[in-house]
Amino acid sequence: MRYSLDYNKQADDFVREDGLWEFALYVGHFYGMPKDGEQTHDWLAFRPMHGDSRRYTEGLPIYVLIDENEIRITDVDDCFEVGEQILKHDIYAKGRKIFKEYQRKFFDDDFASPKERDYIRGIIQATMNWYECPIEQNDLYLFLQESKRLGRPIEIVPDEEENRGKHDGWVYYLKLK
């Protein structure tokens, strides 16, 4: 089985069904261990993700598994087994590459339009503010790659709950528009 955008779209649609999640992040392959005489099974593994980078407490790790015939959520028995196998996959690589290109454009003042300049400057500045809490790099990498894949820009949003009563040192999070 090979990853494709079609499988990712299937996973996106699947996780949106219950309204809790916004998209599915591809995290790697999972080779299911044979049970009761079955063959080893090859799955694509995805993590259901919210449309913003705020922290949520949801319990055990949740994965969506897809093969040619089936799509399902992991149960308690196999969520840790899936997690052990997929930790070797770098889920931030594409976002890291996008961020490096944005940094190059920012420092070279090389923008295609004023709109692109404002968008990229906002993202770069959110990672290096001195008086505000910077956005976590891995969150930014993840949302940059998914923003590109989904064709939805990122919005940097002040966290009203965290910032209540503060004059500086504000906390921000990322949100897909």
XYZ file of N, CA and C in Angstrom:
531
model
N 0.822 -1.186 0.000
C 0.000 0.000 0.000
C 0.861 1.242 0.000
N 0.497 2.209 -0.803
C 1.249 3.459 -0.870
C 0.343 4.625 -0.512
N 0.917 5.582 0.201
C 0.173 6.794 0.537
C -0.197 7.534 -0.745
N -1.381 8.124 -0.754
C -1.792 9.020 -1.836
C -2.732 10.073 -1.265
N -2.880 11.158 -1.991
C -3.801 12.206 -1.560
C -5.246 11.705 -1.537
N -5.570 10.735 -2.392
C -6.915 10.161 -2.385
C -7.207 9.468 -1.052
N -6.225 8.691 -0.551
C -6.408 8.047 0.751
C -6.508 9.095 1.854
N -5.706 10.161 1.745
C -5.767 11.209 2.760
C -7.135 11.890 2.747
N -7.686 12.103 1.572
C -9.031 12.693 1.472
C -10.080 11.774 2.103
N -9.949 10.469 1.883
C -10.867 9.522 2.517
C -10.784 9.625 4.038
N -9.560 9.710 4.547
C -9.365 9.837 6.000
C -9.931 11.172 6.501
N -9.706 12.259 5.737
C -10.279 13.564 6.109
C -11.793 13.469 6.230
N -12.419 12.915 5.216
C -13.883 12.792 5.216
C -14.371 11.932 6.380
N -13.643 10.852 6.652
C -14.015 9.941 7.736
C -13.975 10.636 9.096
N -12.917 11.401 9.366
C -12.796 12.038 10.683
C -13.744 13.221 10.843
N -14.185 13.810 9.749
C -15.130 14.936 9.826
C -16.561 14.480 10.117
N -16.849 13.204 9.931
C -18.221 12.701 10.068
C -18.857 13.025 11.417
N -18.088 12.912 12.501
C -18.696 13.144 13.815
C -18.574 14.598 14.286
N -17.902 15.438 13.520
C -17.803 16.847 13.853
C -16.748 17.212 14.881
N -16.000 16.238 15.387
C -14.962 16.529 16.384
C -13.659 17.000 15.756
N -13.340 16.465 14.592
C -12.045 16.725 13.977
C -12.214 17.404 12.630
N -11.120 18.022 12.183
C -11.149 18.801 10.954
C -10.420 18.119 9.798
N -9.328 17.406 10.101
C -8.566 16.752 9.042
C -7.812 15.560 9.623
N -7.244 14.759 8.726
C -6.474 13.587 9.145
C -5.020 13.775 8.700
N -4.116 13.596 9.631
C -2.686 13.748 9.374
C -2.083 12.378 9.088
N -1.460 12.229 7.925
C -0.800 10.966 7.602
C 0.428 10.819 8.488
N 0.527 9.696 9.195
C 1.640 9.485 10.113
C 2.500 8.276 9.766
N 2.107 7.473 8.792
C 2.954 6.358 8.372
C 2.176 5.088 8.096
N 2.941 4.034 7.869
C 2.371 2.702 7.622
C 2.287 1.925 8.929
N 1.296 1.095 8.995
C 1.161 0.173 10.112
C 0.993 -1.225 9.529
N 1.841 -2.124 9.985
C 1.770 -3.508 9.541
C 1.165 -4.315 10.679
N -0.128 -4.543 10.584
C -0.853 -5.228 11.641
C -0.351 -6.638 11.850
N -0.218 -7.006 13.087
C 0.235 -8.345 13.432
C -0.883 -9.354 13.187
N -0.531 -10.526 12.691
C -1.573 -11.523 12.429
C -2.265 -11.961 13.722
N -3.582 -12.061 13.659
C -4.370 -12.524 14.786
C -5.275 -13.642 14.298
N -5.350 -14.697 15.042
C -6.240 -15.817 14.718
C -6.036 -16.331 13.298
N -4.781 -16.539 12.896
C -4.496 -17.133 11.597
C -4.572 -16.183 10.414
N -4.813 -14.873 10.641
C -4.867 -13.909 9.544
C -3.460 -13.622 9.030
N -3.384 -13.032 7.853
C -2.120 -12.569 7.277
C -1.728 -11.231 7.921
N -0.445 -10.886 7.873
C -0.022 -9.555 8.285
C -0.714 -8.555 7.367
N -1.214 -7.483 7.927
C -2.028 -6.534 7.168
C -1.300 -5.202 7.043
N -1.313 -4.609 5.857
C -0.669 -3.327 5.587
C -1.727 -2.227 5.590
N -1.569 -1.251 6.486
C -2.497 -0.134 6.611
C -1.757 1.188 6.450
N -2.466 2.209 6.001
C -1.991 3.583 6.108
C -2.575 4.124 7.407
N -1.744 4.788 8.203
C -2.184 5.287 9.511
C -2.269 6.816 9.481
N -3.353 7.339 10.037
C -3.608 8.772 10.114
C -4.008 9.123 11.543
N -3.717 10.358 11.933
C -4.190 10.879 13.226
C -5.295 11.880 12.963
N -6.445 11.746 13.621
C -7.474 12.776 13.486
C -7.003 14.044 14.197
N -7.178 15.184 13.541
C -6.668 16.446 14.065
C -7.779 17.494 14.114
N -7.672 18.379 15.097
C -8.596 19.508 15.202
C -8.155 20.595 14.230
N -9.010 21.538 13.953
C -8.721 22.623 13.021
C -7.873 23.728 13.611
N -7.407 23.551 14.847
C -6.531 24.539 15.474
C -5.458 23.822 16.292
N -4.478 24.596 16.758
C -3.338 23.996 17.466
C -3.469 24.034 18.985
N -4.664 24.348 19.497
C -4.843 24.295 20.954
C -4.700 22.857 21.432
N -4.382 22.679 22.692
C -4.197 21.343 23.264
C -5.530 20.795 23.756
N -5.803 19.554 23.380
C -7.031 18.885 23.789
C -6.664 17.623 24.566
N -7.441 17.300 25.574
C -7.249 16.072 26.328
C -8.299 15.080 25.862
N -7.842 14.003 25.216
C -8.794 13.072 24.618
C -8.581 11.623 25.021
N -7.640 11.351 25.863
C -7.430 9.974 26.304
C -6.376 9.256 25.490
N -6.633 7.987 25.193
C -5.677 7.172 24.451
C -5.442 7.732 23.050
N -4.283 7.467 22.483
C -4.031 7.918 21.112
C -5.036 7.290 20.150
N -5.496 8.083 19.214
C -6.480 7.627 18.241
C -5.824 7.638 16.860
N -5.999 6.554 16.139
C -5.493 6.463 14.771
C -6.617 5.995 13.861
N -6.575 6.454 12.629
C -7.474 5.972 11.590
C -6.634 5.112 10.666
N -7.091 3.888 10.435
C -6.372 2.959 9.564
C -7.163 2.765 8.281
N -6.445 2.803 7.150
C -7.074 2.631 5.842
C -6.306 1.596 5.048
N -7.056 0.701 4.408
C -6.483 -0.167 3.381
C -7.369 -0.058 2.148
N -7.179 -0.935 1.168
C -7.962 -0.846 -0.067
C -9.450 -1.076 0.160
N -9.815 -1.776 1.229
C -11.199 -2.180 1.431
C -11.880 -1.608 2.662
N -11.129 -1.027 3.569
C -11.709 -0.695 4.871
C -11.083 0.576 5.424
N -11.863 1.274 6.235
C -11.369 2.411 7.005
C -11.947 2.275 8.416
N -11.073 2.414 9.423
C -11.544 2.222 10.796
C -10.670 2.982 11.778
N -11.215 3.159 12.977
C -10.464 3.778 14.081
C -9.887 2.662 14.926
N -8.681 2.881 15.440
C -8.045 1.869 16.282
C -8.827 1.679 17.571
N -8.727 0.479 18.101
C -9.327 0.214 19.405
C -8.220 0.211 20.451
N -8.587 -0.009 21.684
C -7.630 0.036 22.786
C -6.499 -0.971 22.581
N -6.804 -2.138 22.038
C -5.798 -3.185 21.879
C -4.681 -2.816 20.920
N -4.983 -2.065 19.851
C -3.923 -1.823 18.875
C -3.437 -0.377 18.789
N -3.963 0.553 19.601
C -3.514 1.943 19.487
C -2.043 2.110 19.858
N -1.557 1.373 20.844
C -0.142 1.491 21.231
C 0.766 0.801 20.234
N 0.323 -0.318 19.701
C 1.087 -1.035 18.683
C 1.253 -0.156 17.439
N 0.198 0.527 17.030
C 0.272 1.440 15.884
C 1.254 2.561 16.204
N 1.128 3.155 17.370
C 2.006 4.253 17.767
C 3.476 3.885 17.766
N 3.812 2.683 18.212
C 5.207 2.239 18.226
C 5.787 2.158 16.822
N 5.018 1.676 15.880
C 5.525 1.518 14.518
C 5.670 2.845 13.786
N 4.743 3.745 13.963
C 4.730 4.950 13.139
C 5.612 6.061 13.672
N 6.144 5.927 14.874
C 6.988 6.980 15.430
C 8.254 7.216 14.616
N 8.577 6.333 13.713
C 9.786 6.472 12.898
C 9.573 7.415 11.717
N 8.341 7.762 11.424
C 8.010 8.622 10.287
C 8.071 10.095 10.704
N 8.768 10.939 9.924
C 8.873 12.368 10.226
C 7.644 13.088 9.680
N 6.683 13.379 10.544
C 5.441 14.003 10.104
C 5.589 15.501 9.860
N 6.732 16.088 10.206
C 6.927 17.527 10.062
C 7.796 17.914 8.866
N 8.293 16.954 8.108
C 9.265 17.226 7.048
C 8.743 18.229 6.011
N 7.544 18.031 5.516
C 7.000 18.923 4.483
C 6.790 20.328 5.036
N 6.276 20.433 6.246
C 6.055 21.735 6.863
C 7.361 22.460 7.152
N 8.383 21.708 7.551
C 9.698 22.295 7.806
C 10.256 22.907 6.518
N 10.061 22.215 5.407
C 10.530 22.704 4.099
C 9.783 23.981 3.703
N 8.481 24.011 3.921
C 7.685 25.204 3.615
C 8.155 26.375 4.484
N 8.380 26.099 5.778
C 8.817 27.159 6.685
C 10.180 27.721 6.263
N 11.093 26.859 5.855
C 12.414 27.342 5.400
C 12.274 28.238 4.173
N 11.367 27.885 3.282
C 11.124 28.730 2.116
C 10.513 30.063 2.540
N 9.609 30.046 3.512
C 9.034 31.284 4.021
C 10.107 32.150 4.682
N 11.006 31.537 5.425
C 12.107 32.296 6.037
C 12.975 32.942 4.963
N 13.283 32.193 3.921
C 14.094 32.747 2.827
C 13.390 33.957 2.238
N 12.097 33.825 1.930
C 11.345 34.933 1.351
C 11.317 36.127 2.305
N 11.154 35.857 3.598
C 11.088 36.911 4.603
C 12.401 37.695 4.662
N 13.512 36.990 4.781
C 14.803 37.664 4.941
C 15.333 38.248 3.636
N 14.912 37.698 2.487
C 15.318 38.257 1.192
C 14.328 39.295 0.676
N 13.246 39.504 1.407
C 12.166 40.397 0.976
C 11.753 40.062 -0.461
N 11.463 38.783 -0.669
C 11.167 38.234 -1.999
C 9.741 37.677 -2.022
N 8.781 38.576 -2.253
C 7.379 38.173 -2.224
C 6.736 38.412 -3.583
N 5.783 37.561 -3.917
C 5.082 37.681 -5.193
C 4.054 38.802 -5.180
N 3.555 39.132 -3.989
C 2.515 40.169 -3.881
C 2.496 40.709 -2.466
N 1.862 41.856 -2.260
C 1.713 42.370 -0.889
C 0.920 41.414 0.009
N -0.053 40.721 -0.566
C -0.843 39.760 0.212
C 0.045 38.617 0.714
N 0.912 38.090 -0.167
C 1.836 37.028 0.250
C 2.801 37.551 1.305
N 3.296 38.777 1.141
C 4.214 39.373 2.107
C 3.565 39.446 3.492
N 2.338 39.939 3.561
C 1.659 40.067 4.857
C 1.433 38.704 5.502
N 1.041 37.720 4.708
C 0.775 36.376 5.219
C 2.051 35.745 5.782
N 3.116 35.764 4.999
C 4.380 35.144 5.421
C 5.001 35.900 6.586
N 4.980 37.201 6.552
C 5.521 37.979 7.680
C 4.792 37.649 8.978
N 3.481 37.535 8.917
C 2.715 37.193 10.109
C 3.132 35.852 10.686
N 3.344 34.877 9.816
C 3.755 33.543 10.263
C 5.158 33.564 10.854
N 6.088 34.195 10.170
C 7.476 34.247 10.670
C 7.527 35.013 11.991
N 6.858 36.131 12.073
C 6.894 36.931 13.295
C 6.236 36.216 14.472
N 5.271 35.367 14.206
C 4.623 34.615 15.292
C 5.565 33.601 15.929
N 6.637 33.254 15.233
C 7.596 32.289 15.790
C 8.747 32.967 16.513
N 8.856 34.307 16.432
C 10.021 34.960 17.031
C 9.691 36.236 17.803
N 8.460 36.388 18.255
C 8.098 37.575 19.039
C 8.819 37.558 20.383
N 9.236 38.739 20.842
C 9.947 38.830 22.104
C 9.015 39.037 23.288
N 7.922 39.752 23.112
C 7.021 40.043 24.218
C 5.842 39.078 24.280
N 5.629 38.333 23.227
C 4.536 37.376 23.158
C 5.118 35.970 23.251
N 4.271 34.995 23.525
C 4.710 33.603 23.532
C 4.744 33.109 22.083
N 5.907 32.699 21.592
C 5.970 32.274 20.193
C 5.189 30.981 19.952
N 4.733 30.820 18.736
C 4.046 29.598 18.315
C 5.061 28.459 18.322
N 4.664 27.310 18.800
C 5.547 26.145 18.816
C 5.893 25.729 17.385
N 7.177 25.479 17.133
C 7.649 25.170 15.779
C 6.949 23.960 15.176
N 6.819 22.867 15.922
C 6.205 21.669 15.358
C 4.736 21.902 15.001
N 4.033 22.696 15.788
C 2.658 23.045 15.430
C 2.641 23.805 14.109
N 3.567 24.737 13.979
C 3.639 25.524 12.755
C 3.948 24.633 11.548
N 4.912 23.732 11.676
C 5.250 22.834 10.566
C 4.034 22.007 10.156
N 3.356 21.462 11.138
C 2.190 20.628 10.849
C 1.102 21.432 10.138
N 0.796 22.615 10.641
C -0.276 23.402 10.044
C 0.131 23.987 8.693
N 1.411 24.274 8.483
C 1.848 24.738 7.161
C 1.636 23.651 6.108
N 2.032 22.425 6.429
C 1.885 21.364 5.424
C 0.425 21.038 5.179
N -0.388 21.032 6.221
C -1.806 20.722 6.026
C -2.537 21.891 5.369
N -2.122 23.109 5.640
C -2.679 24.282 4.975
C -2.465 24.183 3.468
N -1.268 23.791 3.092
C -0.967 23.641 1.660
C -1.774 22.498 1.055
N -1.822 21.358 1.735
C -2.540 20.186 1.210
C -4.028 20.473 1.062
N -4.612 21.153 2.047
C -6.050 21.408 2.044
C -6.444 22.683 1.289
N -5.452 23.504 0.944
C -5.740 24.757 0.252
C -6.440 25.777 1.136
N -6.109 25.749 2.430
C -6.718 26.663 3.397
C -5.617 27.417 4.136
N -5.656 28.746 4.149
C -4.615 29.503 4.851
C -4.698 29.327 6.369
N -3.602 29.686 7.013
C -3.505 29.639 8.474
C -3.829 31.016 9.033
N -4.530 31.015 10.131
C -4.813 32.244 10.857
C -4.138 32.131 12.232
N -3.511 33.204 12.676
C -2.886 33.240 14.000
C -3.868 33.958 14.928
N -4.343 33.225 15.948
C -5.449 33.700 16.768
C -5.000 33.848 18.223
N -5.297 34.995 18.857
C -5.000 35.113 20.288
C -5.935 34.209 21.098
N -5.373 33.532 22.073
C -6.158 32.638 22.921
C -6.793 33.464 24.037
N -8.075 33.785 23.871
C -8.765 34.675 24.808
C -8.754 34.144 26.239
N -8.913 32.851 26.388
C -8.940 32.260 27.723
C -7.578 32.382 28.411
N -6.513 32.077 27.682
C -5.153 32.152 28.246
C -4.704 33.591 28.499
N -5.218 34.533 27.713
C -4.740 35.914 27.767
C -5.549 36.816 28.689
N -6.593 36.288 29.292
C -7.449 37.075 30.168
C -6.615 37.705 31.291
N -6.652 39.027 31.371
C -5.947 39.747 32.432
C -4.474 40.008 32.151
N -3.959 39.584 31.014
C -2.549 39.810 30.681
C -2.389 41.097 29.871
N -1.257 41.785 30.091
C -0.938 42.980 29.302
C 0.066 42.652 28.204
N 0.926 41.693 28.450
C 1.842 41.219 27.415
C 2.088 39.729 27.650
N 2.908 39.125 26.829
C 3.141 37.695 26.948
C 1.928 36.888 26.507
N 1.219 37.419 25.522
C 0.016 36.747 25.047
C 0.335 35.414 24.393
N -0.621 34.524 24.485
C -0.531 33.190 23.878
C -1.400 33.185 22.623
N -0.866 32.587 21.564
C -1.578 32.480 20.287
C -1.643 31.029 19.866
N -2.583 30.720 19.002
C -2.640 29.403 18.402
C -2.932 29.540 16.923
N -2.702 28.462 16.193
C -2.937 28.441 14.761
C -4.310 27.859 14.472
N -4.923 28.357 13.431
C -6.238 27.863 13.042
C -6.323 27.857 11.515
N -6.886 26.771 10.967
C -7.121 26.734 9.530
C -8.362 27.559 9.223
N -8.276 28.430 8.254
C -9.452 29.236 7.847
C -10.401 28.404 7.036
